[in-house]
mmCIF file of C-alpha atoms in Angstrom:
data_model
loop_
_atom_site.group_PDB
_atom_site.id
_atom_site.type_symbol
_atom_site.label_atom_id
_atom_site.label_comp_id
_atom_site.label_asym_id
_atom_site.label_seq_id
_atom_site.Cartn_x
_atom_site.Cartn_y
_atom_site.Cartn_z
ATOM 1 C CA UNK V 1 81.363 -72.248 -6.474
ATOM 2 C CA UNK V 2 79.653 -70.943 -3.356
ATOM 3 C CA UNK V 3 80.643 -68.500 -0.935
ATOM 4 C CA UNK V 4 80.767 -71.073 1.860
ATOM 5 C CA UNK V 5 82.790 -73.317 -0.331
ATOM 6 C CA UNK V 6 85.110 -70.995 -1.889
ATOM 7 C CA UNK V 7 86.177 -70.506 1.986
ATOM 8 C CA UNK V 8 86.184 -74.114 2.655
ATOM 9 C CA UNK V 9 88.738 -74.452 -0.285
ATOM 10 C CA UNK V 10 90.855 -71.456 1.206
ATOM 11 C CA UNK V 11 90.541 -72.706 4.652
ATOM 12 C CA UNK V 12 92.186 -76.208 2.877
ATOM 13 C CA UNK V 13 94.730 -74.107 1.030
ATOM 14 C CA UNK V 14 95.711 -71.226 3.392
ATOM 15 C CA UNK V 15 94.769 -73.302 7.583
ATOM 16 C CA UNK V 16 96.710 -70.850 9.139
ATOM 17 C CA UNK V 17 95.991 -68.214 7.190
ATOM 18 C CA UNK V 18 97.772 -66.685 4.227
ATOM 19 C CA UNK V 19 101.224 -65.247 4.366
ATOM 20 C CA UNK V 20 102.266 -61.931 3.837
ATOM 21 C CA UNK V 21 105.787 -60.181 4.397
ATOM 22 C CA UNK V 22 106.394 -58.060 7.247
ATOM 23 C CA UNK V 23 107.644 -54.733 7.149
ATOM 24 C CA UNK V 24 111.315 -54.769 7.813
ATOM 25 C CA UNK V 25 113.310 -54.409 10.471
ATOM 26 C CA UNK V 26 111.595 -57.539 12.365
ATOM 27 C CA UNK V 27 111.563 -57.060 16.128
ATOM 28 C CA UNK V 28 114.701 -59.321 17.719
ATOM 29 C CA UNK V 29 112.343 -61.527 20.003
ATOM 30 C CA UNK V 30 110.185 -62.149 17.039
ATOM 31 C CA UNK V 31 113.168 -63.393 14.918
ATOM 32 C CA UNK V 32 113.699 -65.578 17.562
ATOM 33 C CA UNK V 33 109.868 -66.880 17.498
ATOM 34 C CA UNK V 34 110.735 -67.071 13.972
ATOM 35 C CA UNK V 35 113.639 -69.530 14.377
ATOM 36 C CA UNK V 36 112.007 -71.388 16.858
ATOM 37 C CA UNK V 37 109.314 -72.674 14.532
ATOM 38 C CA UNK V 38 111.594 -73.042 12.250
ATOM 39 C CA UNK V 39 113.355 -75.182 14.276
ATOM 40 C CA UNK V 40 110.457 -76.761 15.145
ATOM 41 C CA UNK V 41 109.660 -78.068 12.060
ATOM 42 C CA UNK V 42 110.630 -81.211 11.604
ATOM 43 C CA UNK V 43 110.024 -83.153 14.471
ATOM 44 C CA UNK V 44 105.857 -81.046 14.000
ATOM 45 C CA UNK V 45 106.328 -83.249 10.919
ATOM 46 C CA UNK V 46 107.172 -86.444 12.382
ATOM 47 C CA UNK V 47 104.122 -86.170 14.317
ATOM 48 C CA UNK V 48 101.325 -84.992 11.704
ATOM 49 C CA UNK V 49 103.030 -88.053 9.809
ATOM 50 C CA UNK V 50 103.307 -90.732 12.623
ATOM 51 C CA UNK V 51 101.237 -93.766 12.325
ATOM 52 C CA UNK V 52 100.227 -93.216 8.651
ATOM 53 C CA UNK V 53 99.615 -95.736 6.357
ATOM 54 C CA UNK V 54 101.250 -95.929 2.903
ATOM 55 C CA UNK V 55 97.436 -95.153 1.763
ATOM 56 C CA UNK V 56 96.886 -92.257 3.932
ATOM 57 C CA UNK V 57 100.293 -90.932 2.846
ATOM 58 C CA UNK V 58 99.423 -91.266 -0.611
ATOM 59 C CA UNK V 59 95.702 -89.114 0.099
ATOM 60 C CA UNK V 60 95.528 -85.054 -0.657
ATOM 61 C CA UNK V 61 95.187 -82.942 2.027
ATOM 62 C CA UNK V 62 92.276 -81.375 -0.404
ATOM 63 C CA UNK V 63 91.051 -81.563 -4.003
ATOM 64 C CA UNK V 64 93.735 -81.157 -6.584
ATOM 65 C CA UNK V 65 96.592 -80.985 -4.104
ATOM 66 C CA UNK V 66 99.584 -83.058 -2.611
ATOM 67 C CA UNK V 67 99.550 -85.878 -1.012
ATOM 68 C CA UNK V 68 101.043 -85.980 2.408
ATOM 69 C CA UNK V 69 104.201 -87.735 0.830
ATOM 70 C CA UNK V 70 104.015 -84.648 -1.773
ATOM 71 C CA UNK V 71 103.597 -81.814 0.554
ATOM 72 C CA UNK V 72 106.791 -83.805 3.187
ATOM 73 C CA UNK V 73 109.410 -84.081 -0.084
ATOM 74 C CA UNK V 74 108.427 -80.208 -0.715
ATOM 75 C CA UNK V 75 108.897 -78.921 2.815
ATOM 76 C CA UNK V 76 112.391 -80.218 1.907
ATOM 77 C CA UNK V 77 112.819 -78.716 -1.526
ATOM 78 C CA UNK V 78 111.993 -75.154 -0.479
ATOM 79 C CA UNK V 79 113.925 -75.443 3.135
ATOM 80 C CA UNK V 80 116.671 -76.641 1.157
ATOM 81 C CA UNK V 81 116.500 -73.563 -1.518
ATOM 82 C CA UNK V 82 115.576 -70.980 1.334
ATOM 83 C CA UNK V 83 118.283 -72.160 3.245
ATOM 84 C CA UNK V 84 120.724 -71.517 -0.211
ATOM 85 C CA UNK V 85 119.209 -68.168 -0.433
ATOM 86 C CA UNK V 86 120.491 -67.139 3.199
ATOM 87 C CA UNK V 87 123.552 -68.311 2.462
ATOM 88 C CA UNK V 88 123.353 -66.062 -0.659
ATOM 89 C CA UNK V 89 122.519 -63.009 0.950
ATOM 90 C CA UNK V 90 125.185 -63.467 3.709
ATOM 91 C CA UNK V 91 127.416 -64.038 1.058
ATOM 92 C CA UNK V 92 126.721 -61.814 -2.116
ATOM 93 C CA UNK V 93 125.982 -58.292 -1.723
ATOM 94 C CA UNK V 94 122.308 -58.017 -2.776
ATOM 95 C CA UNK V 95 121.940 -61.347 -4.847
ATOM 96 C CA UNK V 96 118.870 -62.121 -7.071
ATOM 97 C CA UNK V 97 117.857 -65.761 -6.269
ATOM 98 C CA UNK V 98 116.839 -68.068 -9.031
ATOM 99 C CA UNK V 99 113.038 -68.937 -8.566
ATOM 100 C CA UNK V 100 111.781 -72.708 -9.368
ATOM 101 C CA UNK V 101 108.489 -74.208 -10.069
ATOM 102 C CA UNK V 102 107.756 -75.919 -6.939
ATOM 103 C CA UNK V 103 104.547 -77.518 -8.534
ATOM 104 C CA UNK V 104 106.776 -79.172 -11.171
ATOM 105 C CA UNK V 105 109.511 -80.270 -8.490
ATOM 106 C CA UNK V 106 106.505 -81.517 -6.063
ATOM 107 C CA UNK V 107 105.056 -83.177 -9.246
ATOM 108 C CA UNK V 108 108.224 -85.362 -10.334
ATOM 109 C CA UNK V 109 108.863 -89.025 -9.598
ATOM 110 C CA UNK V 110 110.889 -88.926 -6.168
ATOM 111 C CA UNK V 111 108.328 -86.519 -4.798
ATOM 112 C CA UNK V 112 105.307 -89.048 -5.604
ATOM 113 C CA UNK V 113 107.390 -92.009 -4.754
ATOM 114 C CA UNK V 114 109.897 -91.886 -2.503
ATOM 115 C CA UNK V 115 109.899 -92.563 1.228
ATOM 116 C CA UNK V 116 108.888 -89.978 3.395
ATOM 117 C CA UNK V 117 111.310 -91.223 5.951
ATOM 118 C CA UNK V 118 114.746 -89.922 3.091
ATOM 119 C CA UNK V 119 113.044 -86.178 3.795
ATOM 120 C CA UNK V 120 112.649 -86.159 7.376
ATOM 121 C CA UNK V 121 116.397 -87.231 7.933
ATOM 122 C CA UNK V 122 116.810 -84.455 5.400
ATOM 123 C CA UNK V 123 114.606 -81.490 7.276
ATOM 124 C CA UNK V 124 116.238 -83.147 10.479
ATOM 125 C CA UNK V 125 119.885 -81.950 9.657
ATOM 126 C CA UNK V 126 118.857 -79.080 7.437
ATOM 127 C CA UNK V 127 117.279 -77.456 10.005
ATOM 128 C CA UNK V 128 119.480 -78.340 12.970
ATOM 129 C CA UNK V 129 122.158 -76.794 10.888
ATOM 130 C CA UNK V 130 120.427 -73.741 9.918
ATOM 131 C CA UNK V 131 118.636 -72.439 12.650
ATOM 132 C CA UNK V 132 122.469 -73.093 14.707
ATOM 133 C CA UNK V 133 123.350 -70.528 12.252
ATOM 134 C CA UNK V 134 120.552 -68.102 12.249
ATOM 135 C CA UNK V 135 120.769 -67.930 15.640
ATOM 136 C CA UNK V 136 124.241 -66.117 15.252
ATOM 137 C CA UNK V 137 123.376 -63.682 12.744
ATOM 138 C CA UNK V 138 124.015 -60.183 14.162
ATOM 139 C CA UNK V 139 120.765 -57.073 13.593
ATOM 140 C CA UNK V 140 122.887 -55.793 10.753
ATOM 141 C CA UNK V 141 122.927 -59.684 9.158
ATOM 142 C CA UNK V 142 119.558 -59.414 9.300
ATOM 143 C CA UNK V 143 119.022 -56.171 7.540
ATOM 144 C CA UNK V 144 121.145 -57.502 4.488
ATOM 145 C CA UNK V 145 118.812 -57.410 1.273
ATOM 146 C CA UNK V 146 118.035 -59.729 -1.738
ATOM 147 C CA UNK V 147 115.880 -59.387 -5.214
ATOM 148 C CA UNK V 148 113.593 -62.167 -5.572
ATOM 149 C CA UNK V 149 112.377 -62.156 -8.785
ATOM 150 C CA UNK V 150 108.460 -62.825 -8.276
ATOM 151 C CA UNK V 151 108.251 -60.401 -5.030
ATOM 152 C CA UNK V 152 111.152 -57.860 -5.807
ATOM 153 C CA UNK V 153 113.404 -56.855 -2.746
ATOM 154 C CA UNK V 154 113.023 -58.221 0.426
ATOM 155 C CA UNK V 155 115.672 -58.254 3.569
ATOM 156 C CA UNK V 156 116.291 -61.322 5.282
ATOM 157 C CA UNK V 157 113.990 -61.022 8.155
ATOM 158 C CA UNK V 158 111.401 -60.728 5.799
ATOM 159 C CA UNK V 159 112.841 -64.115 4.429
ATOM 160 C CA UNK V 160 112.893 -65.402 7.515
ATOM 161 C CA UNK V 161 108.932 -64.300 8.369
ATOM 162 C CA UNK V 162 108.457 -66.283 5.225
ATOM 163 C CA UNK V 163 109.740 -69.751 6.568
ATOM 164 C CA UNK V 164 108.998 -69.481 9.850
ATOM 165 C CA UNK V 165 105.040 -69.485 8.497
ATOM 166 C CA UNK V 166 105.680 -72.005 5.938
ATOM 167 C CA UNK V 167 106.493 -75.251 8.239
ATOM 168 C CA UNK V 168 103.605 -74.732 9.873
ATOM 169 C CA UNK V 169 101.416 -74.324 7.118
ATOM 170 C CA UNK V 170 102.519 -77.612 5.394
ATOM 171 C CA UNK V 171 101.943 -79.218 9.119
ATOM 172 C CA UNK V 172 98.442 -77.831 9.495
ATOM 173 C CA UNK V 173 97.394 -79.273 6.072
ATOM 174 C CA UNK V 174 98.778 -82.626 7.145
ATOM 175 C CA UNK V 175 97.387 -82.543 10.858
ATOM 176 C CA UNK V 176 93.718 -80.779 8.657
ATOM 177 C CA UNK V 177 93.555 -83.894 6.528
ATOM 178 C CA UNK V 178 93.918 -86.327 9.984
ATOM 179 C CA UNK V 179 91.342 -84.210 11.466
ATOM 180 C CA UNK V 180 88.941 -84.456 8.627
ATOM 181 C CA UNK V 181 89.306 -87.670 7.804
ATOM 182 C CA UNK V 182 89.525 -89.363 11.684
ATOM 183 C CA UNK V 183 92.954 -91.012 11.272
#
């Protein structure tokens, strides 16, 4: 693989750039920021989806990835087990969230198959109903601490940094694949 193409493939894989935690405490107005995009989410979905055809929503964003129908069912499987882990922390003093293989869940039958339109209704009240809640979490909420086992201990802002990046990551690879391909 070449230089120039090596980037290519991380420009496909990483279009806004890679992730990486913060340093803890994050800054109240960036929490907010945070929540926003969070918030956000969904309806950025709707509109990297709208007007798709079943074909286009069955096409990779690049080589050996999801489909757009793939990479919409996931945004719902990890917002859906983020939004557990919260609840965890808030919950549990110091819990260690359980982990899952998100290229097994993204490669099973409902995630290659089923309607796109069963996980936006899902992100839609998901994320109404947990950004209403994050919004009320006081600085010493978001200070509380879990052990995740692949990255070791982070505090919820951190978690929070994490998810606020990560809907508009799965847009961008969406709205990259439009641009690429002239839909």
């Amino acid at each position: 693989m070449t230089d120039a193409s090596a980037a290519s493939l991380e420009d496909l894989r990483f279009p806004i750039g890679r992730f990486s935690f913060p340093d803890s405490p994050v800054p109240a107005s960036r929490r907010t920021e945070l929540i926003d995009s969070i918030a956000a989410t969904p309806a950025d979905v709707r509109t990297a989806v709208d007007g798709l055809t079943s074909a286009q929503i069955d096409t990779p964003y690049r080589h050996d990835g999801w489909t757009v129908r793939q990479v919409v069912h996931h945004l719902v499987d990890s917002h859906a087990n983020s939004y557990c882990r919260f609840k965890l922390t808030m919950t549990e003093e110091h819990p260690t969230i359980r982990t899952y293989d998100e290229a097994a869940w993204g490669d099973l039958q409902d995630a290659r198959t089923a309607d796109i339109d069963l996980s936006l209704a899902i992100l839609d009240g998901l994320h109404a109903r947990w950004t209403g809640w994050l919004r009320t979490l006081s600085d010493a909420d978001w200070a509380r601490t879990l052990y995740h086992p692949e990255v070791g201990d982070l505090a919820l802002d951190q978690l929070l940094a994490m998810y606020g990046w990560h809907g508009p990551h799965h847009v961008a690879h969406i709205t990259g694949l439009r641009d690429r391909m002239g839909w």
